[in-house]
mmCIF file of C-alpha atoms in Angstrom:
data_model
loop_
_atom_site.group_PDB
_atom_site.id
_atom_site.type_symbol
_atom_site.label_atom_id
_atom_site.label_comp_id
_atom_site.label_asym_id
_atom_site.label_seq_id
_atom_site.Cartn_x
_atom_site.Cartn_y
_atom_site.Cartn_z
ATOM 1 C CA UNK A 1 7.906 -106.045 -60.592
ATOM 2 C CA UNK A 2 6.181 -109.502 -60.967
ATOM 3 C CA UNK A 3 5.739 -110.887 -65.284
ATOM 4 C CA UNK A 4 2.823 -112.346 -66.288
ATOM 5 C CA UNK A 5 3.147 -116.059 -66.686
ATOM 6 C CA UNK A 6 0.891 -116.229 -69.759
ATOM 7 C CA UNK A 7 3.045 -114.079 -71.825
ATOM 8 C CA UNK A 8 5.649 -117.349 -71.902
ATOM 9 C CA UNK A 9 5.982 -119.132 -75.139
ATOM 10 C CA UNK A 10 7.544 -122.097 -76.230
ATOM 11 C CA UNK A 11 9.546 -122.748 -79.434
ATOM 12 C CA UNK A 12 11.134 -126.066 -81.265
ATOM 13 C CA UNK A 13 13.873 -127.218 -84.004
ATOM 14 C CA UNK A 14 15.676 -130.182 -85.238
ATOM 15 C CA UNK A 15 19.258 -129.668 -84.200
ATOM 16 C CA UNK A 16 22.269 -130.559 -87.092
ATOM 17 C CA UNK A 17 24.572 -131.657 -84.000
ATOM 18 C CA UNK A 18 23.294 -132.696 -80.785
ATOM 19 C CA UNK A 19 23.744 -129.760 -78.690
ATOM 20 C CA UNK A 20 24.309 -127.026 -81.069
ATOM 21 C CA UNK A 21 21.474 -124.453 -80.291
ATOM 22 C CA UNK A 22 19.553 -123.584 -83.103
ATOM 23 C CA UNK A 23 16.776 -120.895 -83.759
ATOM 24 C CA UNK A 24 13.276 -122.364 -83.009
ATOM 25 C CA UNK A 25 11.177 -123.220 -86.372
ATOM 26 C CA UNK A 26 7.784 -123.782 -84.934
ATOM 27 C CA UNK A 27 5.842 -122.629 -81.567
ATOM 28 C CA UNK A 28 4.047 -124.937 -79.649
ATOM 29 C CA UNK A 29 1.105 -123.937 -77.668
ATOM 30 C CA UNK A 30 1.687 -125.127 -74.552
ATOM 31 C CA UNK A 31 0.666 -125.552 -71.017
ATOM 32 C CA UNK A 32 2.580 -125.212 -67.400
ATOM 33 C CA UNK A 33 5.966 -125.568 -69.174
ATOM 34 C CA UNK A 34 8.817 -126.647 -66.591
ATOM 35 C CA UNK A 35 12.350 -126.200 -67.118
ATOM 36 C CA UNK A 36 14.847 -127.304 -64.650
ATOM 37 C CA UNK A 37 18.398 -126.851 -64.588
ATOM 38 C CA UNK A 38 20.163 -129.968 -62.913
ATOM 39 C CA UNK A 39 24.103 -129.660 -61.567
ATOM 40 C CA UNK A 40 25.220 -132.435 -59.237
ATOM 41 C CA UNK A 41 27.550 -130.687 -56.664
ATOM 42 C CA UNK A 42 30.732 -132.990 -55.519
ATOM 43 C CA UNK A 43 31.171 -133.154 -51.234
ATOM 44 C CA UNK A 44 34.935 -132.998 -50.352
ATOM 45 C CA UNK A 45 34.512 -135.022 -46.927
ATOM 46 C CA UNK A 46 38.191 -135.343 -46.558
ATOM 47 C CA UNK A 47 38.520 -135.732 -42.773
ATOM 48 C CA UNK A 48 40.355 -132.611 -40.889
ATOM 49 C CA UNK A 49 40.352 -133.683 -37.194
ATOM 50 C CA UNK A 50 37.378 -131.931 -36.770
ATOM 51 C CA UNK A 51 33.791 -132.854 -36.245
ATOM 52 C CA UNK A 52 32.444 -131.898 -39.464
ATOM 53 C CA UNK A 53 31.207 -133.920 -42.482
ATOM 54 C CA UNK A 54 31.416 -132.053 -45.715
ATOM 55 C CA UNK A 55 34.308 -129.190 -45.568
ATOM 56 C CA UNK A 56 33.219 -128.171 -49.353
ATOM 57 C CA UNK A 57 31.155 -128.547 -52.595
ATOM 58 C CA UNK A 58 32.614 -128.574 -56.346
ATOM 59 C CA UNK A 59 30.279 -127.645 -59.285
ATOM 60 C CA UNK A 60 30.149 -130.921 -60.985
ATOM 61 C CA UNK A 61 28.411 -132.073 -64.553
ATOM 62 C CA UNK A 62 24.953 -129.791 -65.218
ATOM 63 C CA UNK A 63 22.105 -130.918 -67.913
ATOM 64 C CA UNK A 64 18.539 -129.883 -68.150
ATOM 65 C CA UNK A 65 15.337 -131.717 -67.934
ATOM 66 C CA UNK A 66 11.961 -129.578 -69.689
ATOM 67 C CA UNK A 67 8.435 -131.199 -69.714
ATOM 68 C CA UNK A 68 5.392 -129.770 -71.077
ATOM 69 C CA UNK A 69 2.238 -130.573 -72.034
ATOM 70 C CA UNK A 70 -0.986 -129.349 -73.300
ATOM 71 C CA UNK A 71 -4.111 -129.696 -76.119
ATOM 72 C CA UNK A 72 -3.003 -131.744 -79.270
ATOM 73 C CA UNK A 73 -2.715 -129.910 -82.509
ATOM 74 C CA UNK A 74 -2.264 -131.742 -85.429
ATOM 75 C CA UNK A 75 0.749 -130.295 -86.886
ATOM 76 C CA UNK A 76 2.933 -129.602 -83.419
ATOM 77 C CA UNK A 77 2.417 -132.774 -82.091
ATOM 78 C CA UNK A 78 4.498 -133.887 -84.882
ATOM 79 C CA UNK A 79 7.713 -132.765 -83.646
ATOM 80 C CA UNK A 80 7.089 -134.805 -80.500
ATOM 81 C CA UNK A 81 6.371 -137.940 -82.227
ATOM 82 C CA UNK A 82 9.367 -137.552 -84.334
ATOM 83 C CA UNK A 83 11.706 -136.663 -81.514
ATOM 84 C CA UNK A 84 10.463 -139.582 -79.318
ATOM 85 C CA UNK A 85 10.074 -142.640 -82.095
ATOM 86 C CA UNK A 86 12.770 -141.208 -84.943
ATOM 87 C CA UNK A 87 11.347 -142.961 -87.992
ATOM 88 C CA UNK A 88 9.578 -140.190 -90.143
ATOM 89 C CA UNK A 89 8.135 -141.129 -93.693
ATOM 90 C CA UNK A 90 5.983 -138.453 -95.069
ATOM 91 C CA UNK A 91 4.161 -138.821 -98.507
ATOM 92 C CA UNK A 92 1.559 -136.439 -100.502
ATOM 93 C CA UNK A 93 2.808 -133.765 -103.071
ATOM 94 C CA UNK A 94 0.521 -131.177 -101.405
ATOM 95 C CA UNK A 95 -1.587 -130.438 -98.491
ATOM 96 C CA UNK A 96 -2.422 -132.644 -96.754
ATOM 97 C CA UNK A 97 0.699 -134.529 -95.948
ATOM 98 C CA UNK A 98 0.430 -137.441 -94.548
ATOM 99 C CA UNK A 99 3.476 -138.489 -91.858
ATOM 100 C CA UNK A 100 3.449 -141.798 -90.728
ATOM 101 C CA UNK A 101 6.581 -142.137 -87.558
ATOM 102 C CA UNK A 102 7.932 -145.138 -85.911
ATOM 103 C CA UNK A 103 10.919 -146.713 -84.096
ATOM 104 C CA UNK A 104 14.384 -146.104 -85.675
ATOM 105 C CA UNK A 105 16.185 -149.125 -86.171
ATOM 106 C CA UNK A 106 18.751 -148.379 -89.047
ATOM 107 C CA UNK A 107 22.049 -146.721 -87.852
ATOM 108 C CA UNK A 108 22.736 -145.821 -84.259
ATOM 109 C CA UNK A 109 18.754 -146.228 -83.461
ATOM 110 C CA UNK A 110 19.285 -142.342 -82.299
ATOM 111 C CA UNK A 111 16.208 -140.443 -83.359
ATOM 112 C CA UNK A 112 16.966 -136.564 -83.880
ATOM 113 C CA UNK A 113 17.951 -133.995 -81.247
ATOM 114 C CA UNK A 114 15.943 -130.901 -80.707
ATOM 115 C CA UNK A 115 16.532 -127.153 -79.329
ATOM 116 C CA UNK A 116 13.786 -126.061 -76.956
ATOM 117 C CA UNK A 117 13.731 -122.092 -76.722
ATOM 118 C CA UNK A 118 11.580 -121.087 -73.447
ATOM 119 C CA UNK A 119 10.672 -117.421 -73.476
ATOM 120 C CA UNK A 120 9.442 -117.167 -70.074
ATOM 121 C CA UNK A 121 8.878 -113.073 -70.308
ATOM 122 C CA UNK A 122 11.646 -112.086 -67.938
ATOM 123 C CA UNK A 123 14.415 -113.898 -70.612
ATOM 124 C CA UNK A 124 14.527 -116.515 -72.853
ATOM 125 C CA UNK A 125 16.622 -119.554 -72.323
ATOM 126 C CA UNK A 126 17.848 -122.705 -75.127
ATOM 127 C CA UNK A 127 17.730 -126.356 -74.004
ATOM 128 C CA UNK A 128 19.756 -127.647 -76.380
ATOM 129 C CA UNK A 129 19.886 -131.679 -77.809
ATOM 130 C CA UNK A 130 16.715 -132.348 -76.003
ATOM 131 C CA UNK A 131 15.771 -135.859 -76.230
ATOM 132 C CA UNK A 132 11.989 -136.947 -75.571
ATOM 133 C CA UNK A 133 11.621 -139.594 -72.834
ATOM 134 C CA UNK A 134 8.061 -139.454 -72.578
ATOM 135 C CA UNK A 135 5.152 -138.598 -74.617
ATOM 136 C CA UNK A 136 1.696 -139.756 -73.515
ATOM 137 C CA UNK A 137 -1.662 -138.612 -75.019
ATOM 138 C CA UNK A 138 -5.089 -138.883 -72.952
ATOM 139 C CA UNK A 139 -8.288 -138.378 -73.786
ATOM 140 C CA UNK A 140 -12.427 -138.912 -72.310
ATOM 141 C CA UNK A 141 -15.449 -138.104 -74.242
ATOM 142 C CA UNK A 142 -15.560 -134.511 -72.503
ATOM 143 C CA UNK A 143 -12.341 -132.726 -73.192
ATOM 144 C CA UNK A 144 -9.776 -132.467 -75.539
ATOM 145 C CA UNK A 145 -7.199 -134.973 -76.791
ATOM 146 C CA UNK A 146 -4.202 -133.938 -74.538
ATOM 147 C CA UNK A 147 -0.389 -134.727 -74.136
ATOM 148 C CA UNK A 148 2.192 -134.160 -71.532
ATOM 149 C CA UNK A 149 5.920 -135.048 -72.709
ATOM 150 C CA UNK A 150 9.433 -135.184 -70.947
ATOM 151 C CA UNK A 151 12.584 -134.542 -72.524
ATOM 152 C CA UNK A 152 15.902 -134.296 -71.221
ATOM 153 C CA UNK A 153 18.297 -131.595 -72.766
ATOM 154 C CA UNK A 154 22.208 -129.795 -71.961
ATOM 155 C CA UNK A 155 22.244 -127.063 -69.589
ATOM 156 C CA UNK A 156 20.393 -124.318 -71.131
ATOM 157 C CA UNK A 157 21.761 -121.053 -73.083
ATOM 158 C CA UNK A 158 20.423 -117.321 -73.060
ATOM 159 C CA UNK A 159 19.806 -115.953 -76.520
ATOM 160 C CA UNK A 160 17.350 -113.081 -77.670
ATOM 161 C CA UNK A 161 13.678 -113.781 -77.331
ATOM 162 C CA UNK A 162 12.123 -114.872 -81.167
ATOM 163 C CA UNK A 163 8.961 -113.865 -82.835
ATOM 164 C CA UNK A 164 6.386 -116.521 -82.447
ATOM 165 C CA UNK A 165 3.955 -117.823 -85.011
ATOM 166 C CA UNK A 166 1.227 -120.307 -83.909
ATOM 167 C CA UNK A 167 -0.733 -122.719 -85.696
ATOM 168 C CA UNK A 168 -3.856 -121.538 -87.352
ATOM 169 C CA UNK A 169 -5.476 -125.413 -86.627
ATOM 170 C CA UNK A 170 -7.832 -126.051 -83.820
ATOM 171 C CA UNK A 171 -6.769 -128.357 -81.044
ATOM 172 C CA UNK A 172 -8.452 -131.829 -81.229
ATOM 173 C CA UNK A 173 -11.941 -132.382 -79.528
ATOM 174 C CA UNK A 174 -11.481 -136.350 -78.260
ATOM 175 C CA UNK A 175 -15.073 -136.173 -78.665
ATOM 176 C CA UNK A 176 -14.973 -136.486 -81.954
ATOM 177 C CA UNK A 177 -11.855 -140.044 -81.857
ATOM 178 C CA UNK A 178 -13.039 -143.332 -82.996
ATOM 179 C CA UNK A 179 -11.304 -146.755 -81.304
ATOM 180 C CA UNK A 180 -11.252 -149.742 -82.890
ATOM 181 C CA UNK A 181 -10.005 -152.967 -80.918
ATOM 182 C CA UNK A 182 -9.441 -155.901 -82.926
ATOM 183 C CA UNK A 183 -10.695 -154.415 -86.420
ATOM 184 C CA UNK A 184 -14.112 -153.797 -85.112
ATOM 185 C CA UNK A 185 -15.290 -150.125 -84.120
ATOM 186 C CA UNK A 186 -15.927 -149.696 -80.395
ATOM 187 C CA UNK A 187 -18.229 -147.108 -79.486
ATOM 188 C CA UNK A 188 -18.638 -147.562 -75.636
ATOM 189 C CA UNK A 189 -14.998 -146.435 -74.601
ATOM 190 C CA UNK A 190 -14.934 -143.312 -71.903
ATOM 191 C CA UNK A 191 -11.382 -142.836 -71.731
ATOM 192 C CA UNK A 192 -7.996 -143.506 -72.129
ATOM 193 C CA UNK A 193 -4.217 -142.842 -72.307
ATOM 194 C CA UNK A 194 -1.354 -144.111 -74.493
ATOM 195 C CA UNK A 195 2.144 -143.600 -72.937
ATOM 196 C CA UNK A 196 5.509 -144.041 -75.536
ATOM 197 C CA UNK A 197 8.305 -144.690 -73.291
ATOM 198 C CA UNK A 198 12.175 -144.901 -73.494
ATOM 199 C CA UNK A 199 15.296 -144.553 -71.356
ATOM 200 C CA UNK A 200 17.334 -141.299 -71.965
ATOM 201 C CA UNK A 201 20.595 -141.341 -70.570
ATOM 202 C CA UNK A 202 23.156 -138.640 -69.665
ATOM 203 C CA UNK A 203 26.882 -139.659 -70.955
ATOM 204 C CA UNK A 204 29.346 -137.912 -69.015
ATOM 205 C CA UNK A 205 32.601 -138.283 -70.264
ATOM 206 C CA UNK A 206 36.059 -136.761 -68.513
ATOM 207 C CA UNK A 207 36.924 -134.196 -71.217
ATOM 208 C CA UNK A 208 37.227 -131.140 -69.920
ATOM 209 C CA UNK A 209 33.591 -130.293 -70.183
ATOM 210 C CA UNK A 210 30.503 -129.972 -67.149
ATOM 211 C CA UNK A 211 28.540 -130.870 -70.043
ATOM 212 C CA UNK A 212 27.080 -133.840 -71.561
ATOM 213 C CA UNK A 213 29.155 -135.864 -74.081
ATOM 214 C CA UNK A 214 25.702 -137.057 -75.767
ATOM 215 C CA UNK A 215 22.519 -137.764 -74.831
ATOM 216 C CA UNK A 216 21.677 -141.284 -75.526
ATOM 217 C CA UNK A 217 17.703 -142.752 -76.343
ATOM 218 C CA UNK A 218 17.007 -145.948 -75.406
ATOM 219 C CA UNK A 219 14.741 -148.950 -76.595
ATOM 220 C CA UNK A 220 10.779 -147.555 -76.990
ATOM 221 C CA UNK A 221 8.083 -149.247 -75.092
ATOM 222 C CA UNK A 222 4.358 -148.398 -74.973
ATOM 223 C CA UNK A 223 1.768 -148.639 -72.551
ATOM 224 C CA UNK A 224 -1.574 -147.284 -71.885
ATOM 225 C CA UNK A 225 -5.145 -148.079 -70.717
ATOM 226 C CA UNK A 226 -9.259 -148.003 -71.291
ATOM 227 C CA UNK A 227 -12.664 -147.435 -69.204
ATOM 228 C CA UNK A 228 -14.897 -149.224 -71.346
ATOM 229 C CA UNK A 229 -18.812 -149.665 -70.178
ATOM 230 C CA UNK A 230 -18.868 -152.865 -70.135
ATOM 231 C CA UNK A 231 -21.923 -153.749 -72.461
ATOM 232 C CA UNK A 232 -20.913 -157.650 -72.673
ATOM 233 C CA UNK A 233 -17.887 -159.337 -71.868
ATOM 234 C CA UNK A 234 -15.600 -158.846 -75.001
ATOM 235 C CA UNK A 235 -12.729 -157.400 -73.567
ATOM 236 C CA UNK A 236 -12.890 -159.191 -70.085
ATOM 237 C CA UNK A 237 -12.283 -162.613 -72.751
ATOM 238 C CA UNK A 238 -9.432 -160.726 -74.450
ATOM 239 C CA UNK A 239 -7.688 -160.516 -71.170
ATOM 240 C CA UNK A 240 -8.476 -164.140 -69.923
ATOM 241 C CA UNK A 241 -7.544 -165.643 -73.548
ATOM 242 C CA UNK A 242 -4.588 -163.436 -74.144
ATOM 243 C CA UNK A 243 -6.136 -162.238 -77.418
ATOM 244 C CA UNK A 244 -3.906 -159.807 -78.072
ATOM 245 C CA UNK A 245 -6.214 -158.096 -80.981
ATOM 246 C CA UNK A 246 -4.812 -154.415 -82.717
ATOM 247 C CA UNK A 247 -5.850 -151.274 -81.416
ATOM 248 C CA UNK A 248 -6.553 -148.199 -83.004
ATOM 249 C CA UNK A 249 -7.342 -144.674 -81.558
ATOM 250 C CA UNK A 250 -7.785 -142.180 -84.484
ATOM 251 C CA UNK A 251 -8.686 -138.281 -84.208
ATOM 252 C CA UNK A 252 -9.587 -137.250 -87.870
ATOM 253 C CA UNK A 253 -11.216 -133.743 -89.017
ATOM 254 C CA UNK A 254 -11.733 -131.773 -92.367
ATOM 255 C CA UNK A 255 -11.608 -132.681 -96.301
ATOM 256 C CA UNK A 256 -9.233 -132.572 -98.976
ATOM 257 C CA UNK A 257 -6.364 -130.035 -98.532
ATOM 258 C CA UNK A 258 -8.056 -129.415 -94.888
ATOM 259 C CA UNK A 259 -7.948 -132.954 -94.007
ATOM 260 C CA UNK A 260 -6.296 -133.787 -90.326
ATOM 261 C CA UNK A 261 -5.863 -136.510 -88.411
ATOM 262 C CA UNK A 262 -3.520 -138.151 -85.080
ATOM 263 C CA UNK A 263 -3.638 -142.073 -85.467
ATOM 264 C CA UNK A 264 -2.354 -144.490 -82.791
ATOM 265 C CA UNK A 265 -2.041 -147.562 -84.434
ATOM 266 C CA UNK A 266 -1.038 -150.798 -82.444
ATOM 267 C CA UNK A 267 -1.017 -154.610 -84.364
ATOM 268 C CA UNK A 268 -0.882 -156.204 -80.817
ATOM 269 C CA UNK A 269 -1.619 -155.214 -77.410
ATOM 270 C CA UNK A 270 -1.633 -157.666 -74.521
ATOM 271 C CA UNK A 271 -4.344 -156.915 -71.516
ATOM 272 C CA UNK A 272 -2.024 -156.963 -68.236
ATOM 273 C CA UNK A 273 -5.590 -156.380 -66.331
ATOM 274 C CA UNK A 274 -9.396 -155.750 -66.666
ATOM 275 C CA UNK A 275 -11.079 -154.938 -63.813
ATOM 276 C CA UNK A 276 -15.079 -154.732 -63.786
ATOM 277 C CA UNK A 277 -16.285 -151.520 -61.631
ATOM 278 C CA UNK A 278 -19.399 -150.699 -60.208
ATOM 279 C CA UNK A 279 -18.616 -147.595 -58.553
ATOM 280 C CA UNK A 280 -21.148 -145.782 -61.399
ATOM 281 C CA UNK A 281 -24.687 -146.552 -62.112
ATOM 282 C CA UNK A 282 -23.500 -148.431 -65.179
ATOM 283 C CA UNK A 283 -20.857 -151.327 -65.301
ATOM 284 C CA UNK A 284 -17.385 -150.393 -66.081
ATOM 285 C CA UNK A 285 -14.238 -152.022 -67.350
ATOM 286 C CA UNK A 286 -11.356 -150.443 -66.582
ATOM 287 C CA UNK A 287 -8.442 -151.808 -68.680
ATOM 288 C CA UNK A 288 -4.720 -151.973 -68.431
ATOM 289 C CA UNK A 289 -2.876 -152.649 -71.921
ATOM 290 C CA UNK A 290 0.873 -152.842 -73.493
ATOM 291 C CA UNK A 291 1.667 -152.438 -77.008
ATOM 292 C CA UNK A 292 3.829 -155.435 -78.531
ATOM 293 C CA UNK A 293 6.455 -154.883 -80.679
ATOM 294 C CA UNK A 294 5.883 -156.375 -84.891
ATOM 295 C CA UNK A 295 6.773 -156.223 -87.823
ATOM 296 C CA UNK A 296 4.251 -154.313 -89.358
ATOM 297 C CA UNK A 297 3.920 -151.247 -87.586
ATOM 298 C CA UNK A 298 7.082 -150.251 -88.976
ATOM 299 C CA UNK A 299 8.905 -147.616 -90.539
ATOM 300 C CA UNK A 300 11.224 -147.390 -93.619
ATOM 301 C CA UNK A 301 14.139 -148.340 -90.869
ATOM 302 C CA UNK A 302 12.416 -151.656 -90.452
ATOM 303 C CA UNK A 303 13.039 -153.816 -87.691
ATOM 304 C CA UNK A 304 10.672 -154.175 -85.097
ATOM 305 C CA UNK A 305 7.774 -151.099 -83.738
ATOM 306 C CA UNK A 306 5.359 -151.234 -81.180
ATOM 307 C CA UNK A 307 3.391 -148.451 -82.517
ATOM 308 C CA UNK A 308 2.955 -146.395 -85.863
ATOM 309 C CA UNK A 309 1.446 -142.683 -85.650
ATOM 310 C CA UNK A 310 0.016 -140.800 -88.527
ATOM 311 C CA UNK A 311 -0.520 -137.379 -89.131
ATOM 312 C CA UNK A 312 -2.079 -136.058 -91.783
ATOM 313 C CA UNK A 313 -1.552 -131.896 -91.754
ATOM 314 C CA UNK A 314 0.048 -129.037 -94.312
ATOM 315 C CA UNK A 315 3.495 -129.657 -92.965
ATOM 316 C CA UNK A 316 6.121 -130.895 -95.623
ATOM 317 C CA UNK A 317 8.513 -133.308 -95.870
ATOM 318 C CA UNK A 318 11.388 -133.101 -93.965
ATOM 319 C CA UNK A 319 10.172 -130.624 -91.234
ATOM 320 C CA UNK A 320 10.310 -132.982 -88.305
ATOM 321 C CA UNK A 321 13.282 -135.381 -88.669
#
């Protein structure tokens, strides 16, 4: 008998040890989730005096990969910024928090390790010590601010299927976004898309284990880019001059306790192209952009960020990281 893929949920936790499986903490709504289970199988090609290649296969290591993606909400999201940047500063006594995330750079640099639990209505399965590889956030003036991420986790678990609860916030319109470029409002961008980036690697070691030894994050880049109509040429000079001005791209909503918001906030970006298109009856500029790592878009790690996010929500301190 076929199950319904929308019954399918998705829940998420900060782990204690990196691949200890813990009960989810939040649900994330959540769209076309995609587990895969990865085991590399070993080829004995030992030669036999016969006319064969491969004679057998040995189960080798196994680790997971899960990516997902969906609407932004301004609470969930959280847990993806945390688990891909690792810096997490959160001030306010009361609702609303505000969270303000980028790159760790004190200790081992290794921001926190997650459990995924995927109930996907015939089971439910753990991804433990997930680490996020990818999570980019697009938007245009017609749909909503949306995110696909990628994460890369230990062979996955069975466990009991939890209760879900799922935020009572809306999802963010990008409608209602505001970009600045350089301190000064912009008002004629279409779209866009911000990708934060960084290696994960699987660390195999020989001890007596298929599974990962750790699950190591890399060094975070960021990328992204803009169709502008192109009102004057601005932003065609900023490419040619090498400008590199600051870029923001906020989402904000409500008042007081209510009060929302999803800021990208970049102190330098550097145009890699702008390209003037006519394919519309108005004159586009479609550009290509990457964030630069400084000193100011920093957390309380220090160092060196390309990128600060803030989130203002109900969430308190220390849910994330």
């Amino acid at each position: 008998m076929p199950h319904s893929s929308n019954l399918s949920f998705l829940g998420i936790s900060k782990e204690v040890s990196i691949g200890m499986p813990v009960a989810a903490a939040a649900f994330i709504p959540v769209d076309k989730p995609t587990p895969k289970e990865s085991l590399t199988l070993l080829q004995d090609k030992g030669l036999r005096g016969s006319m064969v290649s491969v004679y057998n296969e040995i189960a080798g290591p196994k680790h997971s990969t899960f990516d997902f993606g969906g609407d932004v909400f301004p609470d969930t999201i959280g847990w993806l910024l945390a688990g891909v940047l690792g810096d997490v500063s959160t001030t306010g006594a009361s609702a609303p928090f505000t969270h303000a995330m980028a790159v760790l750079n004190s200790s081992d640099g290794q921001p926190k390790s997650y459990t995924l639990t995927d109930y996907y209505a015939t089971g439910t399965r753990q991804y433990p010590g997930a680490k996020f590889s990818e999570l980019s956030f697009k938007f245009n003036g017609d749909s909503m601010l949306t995110y696909s991420a990628k994460a890369t986790a230990f062979p996955s678990v069975t466990t009991t299927a939890p209760t879900p609860s799922f935020t009572s916030l809306p999802p963010l319109a990008a409608w209602a976004g505001a970009v600045s470029i350089g301190g000064t409002p912009v008002t004629t961008v279409l779209d866009g898309e911000v990708s934060i980036k960084r290696p994960v690697t699987v660390v195999q070691p020989v001890a007596g284990s298929q599974n990962p030894g750790n699950i190591w994050s890399g060094p975070v880049s960021v990328d992204g880019k803009m169709t502008l109509v192109m009102e004057d040429d601005t932003q065609l000079t900023n490419y040619l001059t090498v400008v590199q001005p600051a870029l923001d791209i906020n989402f904000a909503a409500g008042a007081g306790a209510n009060a929302i918001q999803v800021k990208l906030h970049m102190t330098n970006v550097t145009y890699s192209a702008a390209d003037i298109g006519r394919g519309k009856d108005y004159v586009e500029l479609s550009v290509s952009f990457t964030a630069r790592a400084n000193s100011t878009d920093i957390g309380t790690s220090g160092g060196y960020s390309p990128i600060k996010a803030t989130i203002q929500n109900a969430i308190a301190s220390g849910t994330y990281a």
